[in-house]
Amino acid sequence: MRTFRCTCGARVFFDNTACLTCGRELGFVSESGEIFALEPGGDENYRTLSGTFRKCRNYVALGVCNWMIPEGDSEELCRACRLNNVIPDLSDPKNRELWAEVEKAKRRLVYGLDRLGLPLTPKGEDATNGLAFDIKKDDGATRVLTGHSEGLITLNLGEADPVLREQMRTQMNERYRTLLGHFRHEIGHYYWEVLVRDAPALGSFRDTFGDERADYSQALERHYKNGPDPSYAESFISAYAASHPWEDWAETFAHFLHLTDTLETARHFGFASETVSRADVPGGFDRLFEEWTELTIALNALNRSMGLPDAYPFAVSARVKQKLALVHKIVAAARDGATPKS
């Protein structure tokens, strides 16, 4: 994630709705991946350097979005908000506060997917291959389980509460647990169905991650009862990844998104070079991964200098690197309109 510039030249950030230097309202245009200063254009329209747009309804009515909709588009919601199927009861101020945090993470997810050129269609437009989000709160009797099923991602609203999330992270003995991490993991399940399940790449997936036809329920039951093999780090990015090939893919996919977004940030600030990362360029992924390794070492060293836990508390083995390379290959093929072979 990079930063942006207001018309006045001041630096502005992805979630900003106004420039703190000149006071201009700001809006993010997903079609160009840029934030622009907004000049009133009449009839709820705003002129920008990229054309004429209007604000997402969630920007106007709720102040939880800063994305814009192109003039002529009949939708009231932006591309990111249009993915919502269920949202929590916003009459509760706490729900509204937590939902705003969920939406921040979701917009960052969508930005990253757009940068990678991955297909992203709302389920309302494509019931078979589309994507939708249910953001739900526990009702006291039933706990909402975060997960994915046939393009519908459910997220427990409680994950937006940092205290509850840290309690859950400690309880489950996890090294890393964030809202954005949840989104990136669950979207990995979605893209397995879109890019792998019925594609020629399925053979490569099974060779690399294992056979997903193994009983999923039994695999998770074993994982929660017995835990992973003590040597799991030799082949898996996390303990949960060792439970089943589907979870291995989702965890690895999430880490690939961590890698690509963090490297974009680092390059923007001059902390990393512009490395060729296309899968069809010799050494493309190896060069990308080498850059990532150096960056994470620096990130962890900086955190330790501040007395903080490691920003990236993972060790990537040669086997995990192989899995990340396959994710990279499949993502690059989807972006380029190619079909990765098995």
mmCIF file with all atom_site columns, C-alpha atoms in Angstrom, residues 184-296:
data_model
loop_
_atom_site.group_PDB
_atom_site.id
_atom_site.type_symbol
_atom_site.label_atom_id
_atom_site.label_alt_id
_atom_site.label_comp_id
_atom_site.label_asym_id
_atom_site.label_entity_id
_atom_site.label_seq_id
_atom_site.pdbx_PDB_ins_code
_atom_site.Cartn_x
_atom_site.Cartn_y
_atom_site.Cartn_z
_atom_site.occupancy
_atom_site.B_iso_or_equiv
_atom_site.pdbx_formal_charge
_atom_site.auth_seq_id
_atom_site.auth_comp_id
_atom_site.auth_asym_id
_atom_site.auth_atom_id
_atom_site.pdbx_PDB_model_num
ATOM 1   C CA . ARG A 1 184 ? -6.642  -12.698 3.255   1.00 0.00 ? 184 ARG A CA 1
ATOM 2   C CA . HIS A 1 185 ? -7.002  -16.256 4.524   1.00 0.00 ? 185 HIS A CA 1
ATOM 3   C CA . GLU A 1 186 ? -10.678 -16.571 3.636   1.00 0.00 ? 186 GLU A CA 1
ATOM 4   C CA . ILE A 1 187 ? -10.213 -14.970 0.224   1.00 0.00 ? 187 ILE A CA 1
ATOM 5   C CA . GLY A 1 188 ? -7.609  -17.672 -0.356  1.00 0.00 ? 188 GLY A CA 1
ATOM 6   C CA . HIS A 1 189 ? -10.359 -20.288 -0.077  1.00 0.00 ? 189 HIS A CA 1
ATOM 7   C CA . TYR A 1 190 ? -12.409 -18.302 -2.570  1.00 0.00 ? 190 TYR A CA 1
ATOM 8   C CA . TYR A 1 191 ? -9.597  -18.133 -5.104  1.00 0.00 ? 191 TYR A CA 1
ATOM 9   C CA . TRP A 1 192 ? -8.886  -21.839 -4.719  1.00 0.00 ? 192 TRP A CA 1
ATOM 10  C CA . GLU A 1 193 ? -12.401 -22.430 -6.033  1.00 0.00 ? 193 GLU A CA 1
ATOM 11  C CA . VAL A 1 194 ? -12.073 -19.797 -8.777  1.00 0.00 ? 194 VAL A CA 1
ATOM 12  C CA . LEU A 1 195 ? -8.514  -20.460 -9.961  1.00 0.00 ? 195 LEU A CA 1
ATOM 13  C CA . VAL A 1 196 ? -7.691  -24.048 -8.978  1.00 0.00 ? 196 VAL A CA 1
ATOM 14  C CA . ARG A 1 197 ? -10.658 -26.344 -8.337  1.00 0.00 ? 197 ARG A CA 1
ATOM 15  C CA . ASP A 1 198 ? -11.787 -26.809 -11.941 1.00 0.00 ? 198 ASP A CA 1
ATOM 16  C CA . ALA A 1 199 ? -8.590  -25.630 -13.628 1.00 0.00 ? 199 ALA A CA 1
ATOM 17  C CA . PRO A 1 200 ? -5.548  -27.390 -15.131 1.00 0.00 ? 200 PRO A CA 1
ATOM 18  C CA . ALA A 1 201 ? -3.518  -26.135 -12.153 1.00 0.00 ? 201 ALA A CA 1
ATOM 19  C CA . LEU A 1 202 ? -5.291  -28.657 -9.884  1.00 0.00 ? 202 LEU A CA 1
ATOM 20  C CA . GLY A 1 203 ? -2.621  -31.259 -10.595 1.00 0.00 ? 203 GLY A CA 1
ATOM 21  C CA . SER A 1 204 ? 0.178   -28.898 -9.560  1.00 0.00 ? 204 SER A CA 1
ATOM 22  C CA . PHE A 1 205 ? -1.812  -27.976 -6.459  1.00 0.00 ? 205 PHE A CA 1
ATOM 23  C CA . ARG A 1 206 ? -2.095  -31.622 -5.399  1.00 0.00 ? 206 ARG A CA 1
ATOM 24  C CA . ASP A 1 207 ? 1.578   -32.262 -6.093  1.00 0.00 ? 207 ASP A CA 1
ATOM 25  C CA . THR A 1 208 ? 2.552   -29.267 -3.965  1.00 0.00 ? 208 THR A CA 1
ATOM 26  C CA . PHE A 1 209 ? -0.092  -28.970 -1.236  1.00 0.00 ? 209 PHE A CA 1
ATOM 27  C CA . GLY A 1 210 ? -1.540  -32.490 -1.115  1.00 0.00 ? 210 GLY A CA 1
ATOM 28  C CA . ASP A 1 211 ? -4.866  -34.067 -2.041  1.00 0.00 ? 211 ASP A CA 1
ATOM 29  C CA . GLU A 1 212 ? -7.765  -31.871 -0.921  1.00 0.00 ? 212 GLU A CA 1
ATOM 30  C CA . ARG A 1 213 ? -10.142 -34.845 -1.248  1.00 0.00 ? 213 ARG A CA 1
ATOM 31  C CA . ALA A 1 214 ? -8.966  -36.016 2.193   1.00 0.00 ? 214 ALA A CA 1
ATOM 32  C CA . ASP A 1 215 ? -11.865 -35.726 4.648   1.00 0.00 ? 215 ASP A CA 1
ATOM 33  C CA . TYR A 1 216 ? -11.892 -32.110 5.784   1.00 0.00 ? 216 TYR A CA 1
ATOM 34  C CA . SER A 1 217 ? -13.973 -32.525 8.952   1.00 0.00 ? 217 SER A CA 1
ATOM 35  C CA . GLN A 1 218 ? -11.829 -35.388 10.197  1.00 0.00 ? 218 GLN A CA 1
ATOM 36  C CA . ALA A 1 219 ? -8.654  -33.446 9.420   1.00 0.00 ? 219 ALA A CA 1
ATOM 37  C CA . LEU A 1 220 ? -9.791  -30.456 11.485  1.00 0.00 ? 220 LEU A CA 1
ATOM 38  C CA . GLU A 1 221 ? -10.952 -32.696 14.311  1.00 0.00 ? 221 GLU A CA 1
ATOM 39  C CA . ARG A 1 222 ? -7.502  -34.305 14.440  1.00 0.00 ? 222 ARG A CA 1
ATOM 40  C CA . HIS A 1 223 ? -5.835  -30.907 14.334  1.00 0.00 ? 223 HIS A CA 1
ATOM 41  C CA . TYR A 1 224 ? -7.801  -29.467 17.253  1.00 0.00 ? 224 TYR A CA 1
ATOM 42  C CA . LYS A 1 225 ? -7.506  -32.676 19.260  1.00 0.00 ? 225 LYS A CA 1
ATOM 43  C CA . ASN A 1 226 ? -3.849  -33.521 18.698  1.00 0.00 ? 226 ASN A CA 1
ATOM 44  C CA . GLY A 1 227 ? -2.268  -30.403 17.254  1.00 0.00 ? 227 GLY A CA 1
ATOM 45  C CA . PRO A 1 228 ? 0.212   -30.432 14.361  1.00 0.00 ? 228 PRO A CA 1
ATOM 46  C CA . ASP A 1 229 ? 3.284   -32.617 14.029  1.00 0.00 ? 229 ASP A CA 1
ATOM 47  C CA . PRO A 1 230 ? 6.122   -30.913 15.970  1.00 0.00 ? 230 PRO A CA 1
ATOM 48  C CA . SER A 1 231 ? 8.105   -30.637 12.729  1.00 0.00 ? 231 SER A CA 1
ATOM 49  C CA . TYR A 1 232 ? 5.299   -28.831 10.862  1.00 0.00 ? 232 TYR A CA 1
ATOM 50  C CA . ALA A 1 233 ? 7.450   -25.736 10.231  1.00 0.00 ? 233 ALA A CA 1
ATOM 51  C CA . GLU A 1 234 ? 9.567   -27.715 7.776   1.00 0.00 ? 234 GLU A CA 1
ATOM 52  C CA . SER A 1 235 ? 6.629   -27.890 5.355   1.00 0.00 ? 235 SER A CA 1
ATOM 53  C CA . PHE A 1 236 ? 3.948   -25.421 6.493   1.00 0.00 ? 236 PHE A CA 1
ATOM 54  C CA . ILE A 1 237 ? 3.789   -21.663 7.063   1.00 0.00 ? 237 ILE A CA 1
ATOM 55  C CA . SER A 1 238 ? 1.682   -22.135 10.214  1.00 0.00 ? 238 SER A CA 1
ATOM 56  C CA . ALA A 1 239 ? 0.382   -24.868 12.474  1.00 0.00 ? 239 ALA A CA 1
ATOM 57  C CA . TYR A 1 240 ? -3.130  -24.459 11.066  1.00 0.00 ? 240 TYR A CA 1
ATOM 58  C CA . ALA A 1 241 ? -1.808  -24.894 7.520   1.00 0.00 ? 241 ALA A CA 1
ATOM 59  C CA . ALA A 1 242 ? -0.786  -28.419 8.480   1.00 0.00 ? 242 ALA A CA 1
ATOM 60  C CA . SER A 1 243 ? -4.393  -29.455 9.148   1.00 0.00 ? 243 SER A CA 1
ATOM 61  C CA . HIS A 1 244 ? -5.555  -29.956 5.528   1.00 0.00 ? 244 HIS A CA 1
ATOM 62  C CA . PRO A 1 245 ? -4.454  -28.990 1.975   1.00 0.00 ? 245 PRO A CA 1
ATOM 63  C CA . TRP A 1 246 ? -7.285  -26.422 1.740   1.00 0.00 ? 246 TRP A CA 1
ATOM 64  C CA . GLU A 1 247 ? -6.041  -24.660 4.875   1.00 0.00 ? 247 GLU A CA 1
ATOM 65  C CA . ASP A 1 248 ? -2.459  -24.949 3.692   1.00 0.00 ? 248 ASP A CA 1
ATOM 66  C CA . TRP A 1 249 ? -3.392  -23.163 0.469   1.00 0.00 ? 249 TRP A CA 1
ATOM 67  C CA . ALA A 1 250 ? -5.425  -20.471 2.286   1.00 0.00 ? 250 ALA A CA 1
ATOM 68  C CA . GLU A 1 251 ? -2.648  -19.765 4.789   1.00 0.00 ? 251 GLU A CA 1
ATOM 69  C CA . THR A 1 252 ? -0.037  -19.656 2.027   1.00 0.00 ? 252 THR A CA 1
ATOM 70  C CA . PHE A 1 253 ? -2.252  -17.435 -0.138  1.00 0.00 ? 253 PHE A CA 1
ATOM 71  C CA . ALA A 1 254 ? -2.687  -15.032 2.787   1.00 0.00 ? 254 ALA A CA 1
ATOM 72  C CA . HIS A 1 255 ? 1.081   -14.846 3.218   1.00 0.00 ? 255 HIS A CA 1
ATOM 73  C CA . PHE A 1 256 ? 1.498   -14.167 -0.478  1.00 0.00 ? 256 PHE A CA 1
ATOM 74  C CA . LEU A 1 257 ? -0.832  -11.176 -0.062  1.00 0.00 ? 257 LEU A CA 1
ATOM 75  C CA . HIS A 1 258 ? 1.166   -10.059 2.994   1.00 0.00 ? 258 HIS A CA 1
ATOM 76  C CA . LEU A 1 259 ? 4.276   -10.240 0.827   1.00 0.00 ? 259 LEU A CA 1
ATOM 77  C CA . THR A 1 260 ? 2.968   -8.340  -2.183  1.00 0.00 ? 260 THR A CA 1
ATOM 78  C CA . ASP A 1 261 ? 1.254   -5.541  -0.230  1.00 0.00 ? 261 ASP A CA 1
ATOM 79  C CA . THR A 1 262 ? 4.133   -5.006  2.196   1.00 0.00 ? 262 THR A CA 1
ATOM 80  C CA . LEU A 1 263 ? 6.688   -4.948  -0.610  1.00 0.00 ? 263 LEU A CA 1
ATOM 81  C CA . GLU A 1 264 ? 4.616   -2.337  -2.450  1.00 0.00 ? 264 GLU A CA 1
ATOM 82  C CA . THR A 1 265 ? 4.722   -0.194  0.684   1.00 0.00 ? 265 THR A CA 1
ATOM 83  C CA . ALA A 1 266 ? 8.456   -0.723  1.085   1.00 0.00 ? 266 ALA A CA 1
ATOM 84  C CA . ARG A 1 267 ? 9.154   0.185   -2.535  1.00 0.00 ? 267 ARG A CA 1
ATOM 85  C CA . HIS A 1 268 ? 7.026   3.293   -2.280  1.00 0.00 ? 268 HIS A CA 1
ATOM 86  C CA . PHE A 1 269 ? 9.128   4.536   0.650   1.00 0.00 ? 269 PHE A CA 1
ATOM 87  C CA . GLY A 1 270 ? 12.410  3.503   -0.951  1.00 0.00 ? 270 GLY A CA 1
ATOM 88  C CA . PHE A 1 271 ? 13.081  0.541   1.332   1.00 0.00 ? 271 PHE A CA 1
ATOM 89  C CA . ALA A 1 272 ? 13.030  -2.026  -1.484  1.00 0.00 ? 272 ALA A CA 1
ATOM 90  C CA . SER A 1 273 ? 13.878  -2.042  -5.169  1.00 0.00 ? 273 SER A CA 1
ATOM 91  C CA . GLU A 1 274 ? 11.538  -2.390  -8.130  1.00 0.00 ? 274 GLU A CA 1
ATOM 92  C CA . THR A 1 275 ? 11.943  -6.124  -8.596  1.00 0.00 ? 275 THR A CA 1
ATOM 93  C CA . VAL A 1 276 ? 10.565  -8.047  -11.559 1.00 0.00 ? 276 VAL A CA 1
ATOM 94  C CA . SER A 1 277 ? 7.901   -10.346 -10.101 1.00 0.00 ? 277 SER A CA 1
ATOM 95  C CA . ARG A 1 278 ? 6.165   -11.871 -13.123 1.00 0.00 ? 278 ARG A CA 1
ATOM 96  C CA . ALA A 1 279 ? 5.969   -15.655 -12.980 1.00 0.00 ? 279 ALA A CA 1
ATOM 97  C CA . ASP A 1 280 ? 7.092   -15.966 -16.617 1.00 0.00 ? 280 ASP A CA 1
ATOM 98  C CA . VAL A 1 281 ? 10.324  -14.003 -16.094 1.00 0.00 ? 281 VAL A CA 1
ATOM 99  C CA . PRO A 1 282 ? 13.338  -16.195 -15.225 1.00 0.00 ? 282 PRO A CA 1
ATOM 100 C CA . GLY A 1 283 ? 14.041  -15.875 -11.536 1.00 0.00 ? 283 GLY A CA 1
ATOM 101 C CA . GLY A 1 284 ? 11.007  -13.625 -11.030 1.00 0.00 ? 284 GLY A CA 1
ATOM 102 C CA . PHE A 1 285 ? 9.697   -15.236 -7.862  1.00 0.00 ? 285 PHE A CA 1
ATOM 103 C CA . ASP A 1 286 ? 13.163  -15.982 -6.493  1.00 0.00 ? 286 ASP A CA 1
ATOM 104 C CA . ARG A 1 287 ? 14.057  -12.301 -6.769  1.00 0.00 ? 287 ARG A CA 1
ATOM 105 C CA . LEU A 1 288 ? 10.769  -11.298 -5.187  1.00 0.00 ? 288 LEU A CA 1
ATOM 106 C CA . PHE A 1 289 ? 11.265  -13.727 -2.321  1.00 0.00 ? 289 PHE A CA 1
ATOM 107 C CA . GLU A 1 290 ? 14.847  -12.622 -1.714  1.00 0.00 ? 290 GLU A CA 1
ATOM 108 C CA . GLU A 1 291 ? 13.649  -9.044  -1.409  1.00 0.00 ? 291 GLU A CA 1
ATOM 109 C CA . TRP A 1 292 ? 10.869  -10.144 0.961   1.00 0.00 ? 292 TRP A CA 1
ATOM 110 C CA . THR A 1 293 ? 13.317  -12.039 3.173   1.00 0.00 ? 293 THR A CA 1
ATOM 111 C CA . GLU A 1 294 ? 15.594  -9.029  3.556   1.00 0.00 ? 294 GLU A CA 1
ATOM 112 C CA . LEU A 1 295 ? 12.645  -6.759  4.283   1.00 0.00 ? 295 LEU A CA 1
ATOM 113 C CA . THR A 1 296 ? 11.157  -8.997  6.992   1.00 0.00 ? 296 THR A CA 1
#
